C-alpha cells in the first residue's frame, strides 16, 4: 500500500534498509519487523514530517471552512478536523 509515511520512509532509508522493507511487501510482518519500521519512522523524522504535512492540510481546510456561514455542520467539521489531528499526536 502506497502511503505518505512509507513513501517518505523509503526515501530516508539506506539501500540495505530499503531492501529489507521491500522484502516485507505482501508478507505477514513479524513483531520484530513492525518494531523496526516504527523505530526507523521515528529515527528518520518521518513521523514529524507526516504530522507537519497533516497540519498544513488541516489549516487549509479550516481556513476554507471558516469562510462558510456559521452553522452546526460547519462547527462539527471544524471540531472533527481538530480531533483527528490531535488524535494523531
Tab-separated table of C-alpha atoms in Angstrom:
chain	number	residue	atom	x	y	z
A	1	UNK	CA	0.000	0.000	0.000
A	2	UNK	CA	1.469	3.353	-1.016
A	3	UNK	CA	1.089	5.809	1.848
A	4	UNK	CA	2.904	9.041	2.588
A	5	UNK	CA	4.721	7.614	5.639
A	6	UNK	CA	6.008	4.633	3.655
A	7	UNK	CA	6.977	6.812	0.699
A	8	UNK	CA	8.968	9.172	2.940
A	9	UNK	CA	10.467	6.274	4.855
A	10	UNK	CA	11.732	4.609	1.685
A	11	UNK	CA	13.405	7.875	0.703
A	12	UNK	CA	15.118	8.138	4.094
A	13	UNK	CA	16.374	4.543	4.312
A	14	UNK	CA	19.715	3.189	3.189
A	15	UNK	CA	19.798	0.750	0.270
A	16	UNK	CA	20.035	-2.225	2.620
A	17	UNK	CA	17.123	-0.949	4.702
A	18	UNK	CA	15.001	-0.375	1.579
A	19	UNK	CA	15.675	-3.970	0.565
A	20	UNK	CA	14.578	-5.176	3.997
A	21	UNK	CA	11.409	-3.105	3.751
A	22	UNK	CA	10.708	-4.357	0.218
A	23	UNK	CA	11.079	-7.952	1.373
A	24	UNK	CA	8.145	-7.377	3.737
A	25	UNK	CA	5.814	-6.336	0.920
A	26	UNK	CA	2.914	-8.756	0.680
A	27	UNK	CA	4.190	-10.855	3.590
A	28	UNK	CA	2.983	-11.141	7.139
A	29	UNK	CA	5.307	-8.907	9.138
A	30	UNK	CA	6.678	-10.343	12.365
A	31	UNK	CA	6.526	-8.251	15.522
A	32	UNK	CA	10.257	-7.545	15.229
A	33	UNK	CA	9.728	-6.190	11.708
A	34	UNK	CA	6.919	-3.901	12.888
A	35	UNK	CA	9.098	-2.604	15.711
A	36	UNK	CA	11.964	-1.996	13.262
A	37	UNK	CA	9.667	0.004	10.971
A	38	UNK	CA	8.354	2.047	13.907
A	39	UNK	CA	11.898	2.785	15.058
A	40	UNK	CA	13.006	3.801	11.570
A	41	UNK	CA	9.968	6.096	11.162
A	42	UNK	CA	10.884	7.894	14.391
A	43	UNK	CA	14.661	7.873	13.847
A	44	UNK	CA	14.371	9.315	10.336
A	45	UNK	CA	11.872	12.007	11.362
A	46	UNK	CA	9.173	10.672	9.050
A	47	UNK	CA	6.612	10.894	11.848
A	48	UNK	CA	7.380	14.594	12.331
A	49	UNK	CA	7.198	15.320	8.591
A	50	UNK	CA	3.881	13.492	8.201
A	51	UNK	CA	2.470	15.420	11.177
A	52	UNK	CA	3.685	18.709	9.682
A	53	UNK	CA	2.015	17.967	6.354
A	54	UNK	CA	-1.204	16.852	8.032
A	55	UNK	CA	-1.247	20.112	9.967
A	56	UNK	CA	-0.781	22.100	6.725
A	57	UNK	CA	-3.734	20.351	5.078
A	58	UNK	CA	-5.876	20.795	8.163
A	59	UNK	CA	-5.041	24.500	8.319
A	60	UNK	CA	-6.055	24.915	4.668
A	61	UNK	CA	-9.279	23.027	5.303
A	62	UNK	CA	-10.088	25.040	8.422
A	63	UNK	CA	-9.454	28.260	6.535
A	64	UNK	CA	-11.885	27.141	3.830
A	65	UNK	CA	-14.482	26.045	6.394
A	66	UNK	CA	-14.308	29.348	8.243
A	67	UNK	CA	-15.286	31.156	5.062
A	68	UNK	CA	-18.671	29.378	5.223
A	69	UNK	CA	-21.587	30.772	7.214
A	70	UNK	CA	-21.700	29.673	10.836
A	71	UNK	CA	-23.803	26.544	11.279
A	72	UNK	CA	-23.813	23.394	13.383
A	73	UNK	CA	-22.498	21.486	10.336
A	74	UNK	CA	-19.555	23.813	9.839
A	75	UNK	CA	-18.762	23.724	13.563
A	76	UNK	CA	-18.905	19.908	13.543
A	77	UNK	CA	-16.500	19.693	10.607
A	78	UNK	CA	-14.088	22.073	12.331
A	79	UNK	CA	-14.251	20.046	15.566
A	80	UNK	CA	-13.745	16.793	13.662
A	81	UNK	CA	-10.670	18.104	11.838
A	82	UNK	CA	-9.122	19.282	15.098
A	83	UNK	CA	-9.955	15.976	16.818
A	84	UNK	CA	-8.379	13.889	14.078
A	85	UNK	CA	-5.127	15.832	14.142
A	86	UNK	CA	-4.930	15.796	17.961
A	87	UNK	CA	-5.620	12.056	17.940
A	88	UNK	CA	-2.607	11.509	15.656
A	89	UNK	CA	-0.270	13.190	18.115
